[in-house]
mmCIF file of C-alpha atoms in Angstrom:
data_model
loop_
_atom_site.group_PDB
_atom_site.id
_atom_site.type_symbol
_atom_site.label_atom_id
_atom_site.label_comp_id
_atom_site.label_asym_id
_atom_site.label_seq_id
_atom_site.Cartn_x
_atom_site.Cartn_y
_atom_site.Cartn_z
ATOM 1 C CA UNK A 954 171.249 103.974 132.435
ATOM 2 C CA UNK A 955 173.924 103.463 130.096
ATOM 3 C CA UNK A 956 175.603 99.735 129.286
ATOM 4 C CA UNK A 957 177.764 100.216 126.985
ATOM 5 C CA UNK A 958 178.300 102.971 123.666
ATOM 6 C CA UNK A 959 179.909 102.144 120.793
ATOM 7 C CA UNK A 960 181.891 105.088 118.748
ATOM 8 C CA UNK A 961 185.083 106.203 118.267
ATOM 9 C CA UNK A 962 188.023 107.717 120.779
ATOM 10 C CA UNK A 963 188.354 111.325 120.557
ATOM 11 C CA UNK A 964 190.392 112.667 123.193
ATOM 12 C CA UNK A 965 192.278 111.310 126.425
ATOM 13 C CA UNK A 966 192.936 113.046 129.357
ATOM 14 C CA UNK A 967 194.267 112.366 132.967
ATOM 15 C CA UNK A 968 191.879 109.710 134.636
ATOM 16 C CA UNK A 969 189.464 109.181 131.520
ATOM 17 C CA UNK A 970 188.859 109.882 127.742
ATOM 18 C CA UNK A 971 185.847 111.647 125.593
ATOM 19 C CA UNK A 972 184.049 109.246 123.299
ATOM 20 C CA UNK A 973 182.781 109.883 120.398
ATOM 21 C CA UNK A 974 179.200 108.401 119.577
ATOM 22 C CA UNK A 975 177.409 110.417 116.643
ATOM 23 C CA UNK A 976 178.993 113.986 117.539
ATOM 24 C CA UNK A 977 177.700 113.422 121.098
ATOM 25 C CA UNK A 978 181.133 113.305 123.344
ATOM 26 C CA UNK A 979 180.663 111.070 126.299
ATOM 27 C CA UNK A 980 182.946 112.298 129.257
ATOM 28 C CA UNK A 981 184.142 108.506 130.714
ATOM 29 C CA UNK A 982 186.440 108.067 133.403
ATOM 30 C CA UNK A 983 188.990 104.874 132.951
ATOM 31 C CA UNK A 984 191.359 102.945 134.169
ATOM 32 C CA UNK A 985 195.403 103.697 132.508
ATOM 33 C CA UNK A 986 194.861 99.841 131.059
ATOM 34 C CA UNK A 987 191.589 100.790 129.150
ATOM 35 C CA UNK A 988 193.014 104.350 127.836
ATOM 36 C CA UNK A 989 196.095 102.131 126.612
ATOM 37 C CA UNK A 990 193.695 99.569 125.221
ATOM 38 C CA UNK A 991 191.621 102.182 122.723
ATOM 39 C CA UNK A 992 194.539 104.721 121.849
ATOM 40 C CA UNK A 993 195.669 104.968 118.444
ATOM 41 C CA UNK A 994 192.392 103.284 117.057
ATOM 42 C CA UNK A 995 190.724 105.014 114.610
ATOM 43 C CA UNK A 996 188.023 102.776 114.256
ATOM 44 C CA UNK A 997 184.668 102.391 115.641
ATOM 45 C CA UNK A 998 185.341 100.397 118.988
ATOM 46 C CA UNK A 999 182.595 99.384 121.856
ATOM 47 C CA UNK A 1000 183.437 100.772 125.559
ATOM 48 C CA UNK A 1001 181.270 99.166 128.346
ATOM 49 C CA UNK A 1002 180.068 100.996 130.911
ATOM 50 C CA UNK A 1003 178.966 101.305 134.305
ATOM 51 C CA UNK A 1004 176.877 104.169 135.529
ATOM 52 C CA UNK A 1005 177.102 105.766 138.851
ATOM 53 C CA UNK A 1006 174.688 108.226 140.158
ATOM 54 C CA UNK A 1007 174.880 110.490 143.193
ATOM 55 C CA UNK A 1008 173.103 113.212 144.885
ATOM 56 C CA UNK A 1009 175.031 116.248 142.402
ATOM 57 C CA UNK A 1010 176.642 114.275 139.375
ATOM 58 C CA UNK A 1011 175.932 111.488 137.360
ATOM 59 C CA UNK A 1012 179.378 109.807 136.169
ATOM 60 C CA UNK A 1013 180.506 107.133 133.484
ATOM 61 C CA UNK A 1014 183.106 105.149 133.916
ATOM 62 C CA UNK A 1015 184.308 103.188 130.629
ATOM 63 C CA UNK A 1016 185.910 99.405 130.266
ATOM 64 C CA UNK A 1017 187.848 97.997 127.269
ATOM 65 C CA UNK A 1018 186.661 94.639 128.146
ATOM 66 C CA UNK A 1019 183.639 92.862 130.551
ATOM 67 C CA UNK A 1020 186.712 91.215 132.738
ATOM 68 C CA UNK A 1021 187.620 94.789 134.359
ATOM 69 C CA UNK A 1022 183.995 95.755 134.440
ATOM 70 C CA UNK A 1023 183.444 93.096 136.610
ATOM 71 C CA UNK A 1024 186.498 93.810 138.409
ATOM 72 C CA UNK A 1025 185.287 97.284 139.336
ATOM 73 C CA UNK A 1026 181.980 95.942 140.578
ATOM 74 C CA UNK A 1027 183.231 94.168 142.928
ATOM 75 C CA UNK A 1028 186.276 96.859 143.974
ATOM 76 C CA UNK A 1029 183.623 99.683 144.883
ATOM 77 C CA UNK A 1030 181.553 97.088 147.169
ATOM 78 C CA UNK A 1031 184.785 97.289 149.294
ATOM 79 C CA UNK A 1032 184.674 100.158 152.336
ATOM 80 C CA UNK A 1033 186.969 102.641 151.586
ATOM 81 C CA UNK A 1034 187.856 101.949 147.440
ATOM 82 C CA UNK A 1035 185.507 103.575 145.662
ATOM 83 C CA UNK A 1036 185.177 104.364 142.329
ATOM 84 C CA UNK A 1037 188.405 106.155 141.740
ATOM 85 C CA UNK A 1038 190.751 104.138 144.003
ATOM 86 C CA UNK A 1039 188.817 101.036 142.049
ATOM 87 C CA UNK A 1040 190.417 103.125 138.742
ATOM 88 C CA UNK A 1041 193.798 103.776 140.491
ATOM 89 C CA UNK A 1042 194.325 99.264 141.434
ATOM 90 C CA UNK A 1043 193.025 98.775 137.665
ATOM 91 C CA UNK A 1044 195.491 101.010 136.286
ATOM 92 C CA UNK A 1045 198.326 98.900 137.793
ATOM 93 C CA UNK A 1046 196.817 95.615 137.954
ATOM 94 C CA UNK A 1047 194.909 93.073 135.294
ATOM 95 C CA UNK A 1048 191.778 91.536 136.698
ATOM 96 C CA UNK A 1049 194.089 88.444 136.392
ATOM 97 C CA UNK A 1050 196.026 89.770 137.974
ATOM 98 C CA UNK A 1051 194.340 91.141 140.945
ATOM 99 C CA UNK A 1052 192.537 88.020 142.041
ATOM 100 C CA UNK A 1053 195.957 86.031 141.734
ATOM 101 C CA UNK A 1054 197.082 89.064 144.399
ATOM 102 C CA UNK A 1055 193.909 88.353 146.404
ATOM 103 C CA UNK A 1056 193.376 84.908 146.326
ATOM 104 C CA UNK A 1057 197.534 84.533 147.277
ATOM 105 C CA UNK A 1058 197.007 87.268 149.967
ATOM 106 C CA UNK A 1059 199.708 89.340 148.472
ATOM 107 C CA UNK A 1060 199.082 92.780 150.623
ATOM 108 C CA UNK A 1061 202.757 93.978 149.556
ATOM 109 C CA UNK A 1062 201.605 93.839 145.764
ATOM 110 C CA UNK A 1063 198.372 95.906 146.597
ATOM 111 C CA UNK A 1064 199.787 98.472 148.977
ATOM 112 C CA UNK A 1065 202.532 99.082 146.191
ATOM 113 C CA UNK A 1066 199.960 100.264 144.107
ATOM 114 C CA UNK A 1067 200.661 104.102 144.147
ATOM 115 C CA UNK A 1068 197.846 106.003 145.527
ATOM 116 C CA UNK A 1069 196.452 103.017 147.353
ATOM 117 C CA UNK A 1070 198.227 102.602 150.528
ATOM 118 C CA UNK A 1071 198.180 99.352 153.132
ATOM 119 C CA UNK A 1072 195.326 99.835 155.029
ATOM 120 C CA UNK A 1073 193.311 99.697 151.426
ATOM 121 C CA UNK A 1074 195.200 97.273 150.730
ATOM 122 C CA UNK A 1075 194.730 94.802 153.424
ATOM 123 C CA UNK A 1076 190.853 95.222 153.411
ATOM 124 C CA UNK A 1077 190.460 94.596 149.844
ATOM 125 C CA UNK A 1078 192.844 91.361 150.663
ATOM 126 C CA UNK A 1079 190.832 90.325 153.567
ATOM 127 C CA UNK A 1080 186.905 91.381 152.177
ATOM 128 C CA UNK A 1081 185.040 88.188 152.133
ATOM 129 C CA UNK A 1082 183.262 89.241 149.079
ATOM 130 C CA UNK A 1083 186.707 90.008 147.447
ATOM 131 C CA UNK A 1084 188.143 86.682 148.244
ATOM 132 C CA UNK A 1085 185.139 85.290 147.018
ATOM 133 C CA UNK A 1086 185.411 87.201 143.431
ATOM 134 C CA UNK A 1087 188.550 86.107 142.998
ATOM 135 C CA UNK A 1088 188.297 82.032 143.205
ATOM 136 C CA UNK A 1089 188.139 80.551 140.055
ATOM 137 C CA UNK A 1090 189.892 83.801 138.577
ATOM 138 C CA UNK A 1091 193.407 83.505 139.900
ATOM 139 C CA UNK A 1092 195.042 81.791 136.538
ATOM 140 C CA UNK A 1093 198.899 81.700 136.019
ATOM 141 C CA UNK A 1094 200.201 84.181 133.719
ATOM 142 C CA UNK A 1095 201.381 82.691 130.396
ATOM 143 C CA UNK A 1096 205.139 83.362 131.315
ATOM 144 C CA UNK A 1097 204.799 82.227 135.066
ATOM 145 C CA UNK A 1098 205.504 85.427 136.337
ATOM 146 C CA UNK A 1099 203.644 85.840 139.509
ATOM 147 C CA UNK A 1100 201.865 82.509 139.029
ATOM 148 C CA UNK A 1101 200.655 80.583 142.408
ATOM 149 C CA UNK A 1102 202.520 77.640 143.247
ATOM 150 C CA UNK A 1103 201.575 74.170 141.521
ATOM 151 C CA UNK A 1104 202.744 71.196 143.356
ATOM 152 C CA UNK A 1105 204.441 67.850 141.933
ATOM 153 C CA UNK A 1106 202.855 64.621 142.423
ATOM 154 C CA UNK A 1107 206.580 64.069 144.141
ATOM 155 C CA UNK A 1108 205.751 66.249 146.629
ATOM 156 C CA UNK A 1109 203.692 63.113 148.251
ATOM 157 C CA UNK A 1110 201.040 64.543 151.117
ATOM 158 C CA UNK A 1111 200.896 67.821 149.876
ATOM 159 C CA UNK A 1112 200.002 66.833 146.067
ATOM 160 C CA UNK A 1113 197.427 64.646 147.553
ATOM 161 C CA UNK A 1114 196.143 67.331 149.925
ATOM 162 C CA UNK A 1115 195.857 69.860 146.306
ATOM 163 C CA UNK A 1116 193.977 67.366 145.075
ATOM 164 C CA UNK A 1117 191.572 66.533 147.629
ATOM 165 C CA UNK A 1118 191.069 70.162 147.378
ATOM 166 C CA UNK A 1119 190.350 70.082 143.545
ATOM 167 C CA UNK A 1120 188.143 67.413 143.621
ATOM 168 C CA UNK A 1121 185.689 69.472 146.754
ATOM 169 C CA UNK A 1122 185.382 72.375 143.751
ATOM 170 C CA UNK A 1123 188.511 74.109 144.731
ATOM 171 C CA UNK A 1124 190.080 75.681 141.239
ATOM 172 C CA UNK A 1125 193.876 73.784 141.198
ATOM 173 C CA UNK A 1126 195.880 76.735 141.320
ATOM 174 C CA UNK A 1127 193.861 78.228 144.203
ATOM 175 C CA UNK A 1128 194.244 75.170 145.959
ATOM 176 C CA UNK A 1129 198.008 74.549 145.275
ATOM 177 C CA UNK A 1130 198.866 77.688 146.782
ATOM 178 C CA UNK A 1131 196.607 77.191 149.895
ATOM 179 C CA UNK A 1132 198.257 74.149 151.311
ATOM 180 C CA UNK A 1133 201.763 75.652 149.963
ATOM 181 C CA UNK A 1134 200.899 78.069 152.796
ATOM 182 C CA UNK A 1135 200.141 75.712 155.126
ATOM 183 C CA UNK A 1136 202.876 73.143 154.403
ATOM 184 C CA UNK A 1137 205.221 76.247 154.970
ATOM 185 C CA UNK A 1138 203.138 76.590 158.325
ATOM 186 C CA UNK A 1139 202.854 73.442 159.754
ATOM 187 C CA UNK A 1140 206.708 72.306 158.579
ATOM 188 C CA UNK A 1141 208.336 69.275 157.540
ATOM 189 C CA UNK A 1142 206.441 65.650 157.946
ATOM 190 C CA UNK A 1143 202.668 67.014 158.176
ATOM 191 C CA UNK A 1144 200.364 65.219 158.026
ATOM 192 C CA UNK A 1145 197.795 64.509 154.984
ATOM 193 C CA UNK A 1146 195.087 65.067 157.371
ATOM 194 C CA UNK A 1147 196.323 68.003 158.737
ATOM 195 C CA UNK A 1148 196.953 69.713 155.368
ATOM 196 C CA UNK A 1149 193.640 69.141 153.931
ATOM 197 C CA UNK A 1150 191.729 70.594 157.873
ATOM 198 C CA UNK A 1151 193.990 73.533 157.698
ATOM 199 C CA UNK A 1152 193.851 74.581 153.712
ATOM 200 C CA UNK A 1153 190.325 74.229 153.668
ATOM 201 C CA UNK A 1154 190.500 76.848 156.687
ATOM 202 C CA UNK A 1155 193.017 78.571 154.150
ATOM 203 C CA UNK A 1156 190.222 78.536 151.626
ATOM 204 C CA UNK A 1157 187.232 79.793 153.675
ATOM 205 C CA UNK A 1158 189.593 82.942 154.568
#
């Protein structure tokens, strides 16, 4: 089985690349965010890989970086995805930024993925093993854009819910945007008891 090859990029194509290792041109198929990631390189680079085998091919798929690998592990353990839908939500999405979508339950920003479509979609939102992946994944970007919620110690019962949360093992943004949810839920003058019940429900989702 093949881990990873290290050699240099000699041609790209729709869906994948051929890699250079020696003179021996692996055929790898990868995501638009790992093509972008090697092109115009002309330097030895290192492309992980993970190797599928079925009953009449045997195919490599190639990774700029260990983050996405691990992403696409745990995409093709979904019903349905697959290795090339897996390829198709990596080529629009960061592994960042996929569990933020996930752990937020963001099914609009999955099912806009072109090629994907909603009922994908929802079952990679609602897949246990997904949700699972993505806790302690689900950072804010550097420029806030599509960052999950973080709440103000102003914000009285709900700060104090977060950080009950936080100190059970709950990562804070996962947490912050959990009982955002269910302050948005439950309304105006919940209770600190309630918040913390319902987000860890929230959490176990």
């Amino acid at each position: 089985m093949i881990g990873q090859l290290r050699g240099r990029l000699d041609s790209t194509h729709d869906g994948g690349c051929i890699f250079d290792v020696n003179g021996v041109g692996y055929l790898l198929s990868c995501s638009r965010k790992t093509l972008d990631a090697l092109a115009g390189k002309d330097v030895v680079q290192r492309m992980l890989v993970e190797t599928r085998v079925s009953q009449d091919a045997i195919t490599l798929y190639g990774f700029a970086d260990a983050a996405e690998r691990e992403a696409f592990r745990a995409l093709i353990e979904v019903k349905t995805v697959g290795p090339q839908k897996a390829l198709i939500i990596l080529s629009s999405l960061t592994p960042d930024g996929l569990a933020r979508a996930i752990a937020g339950k963001e099914r609009k920003r999955l099912s806009e993925v072109k090629g994907l479509g909603a009922a994908t979609a929802n079952r990679v939102v609602d897949e246990p093993a997904m949700q699972k992946w993505a806790v302690g994944r689900a950072t804010p970007e550097a420029d806030g854009e599509g960052a999950l919620p973080t709440l103000t110690p102003e914000q009285g019962a709900e700060a104090d819910a977060v950080s009950a949360l936080v100190n059970l093992g709950w990562k804070q943004p996962l947490a912050a945007a959990a009982i955002a949810r269910v302050a948005k839920r439950l309304g105006d003058g919940a209770t600190l008891d309630a918040l913390i019940r319902d987000g860890l429900k929230e959490m176990a989702r």
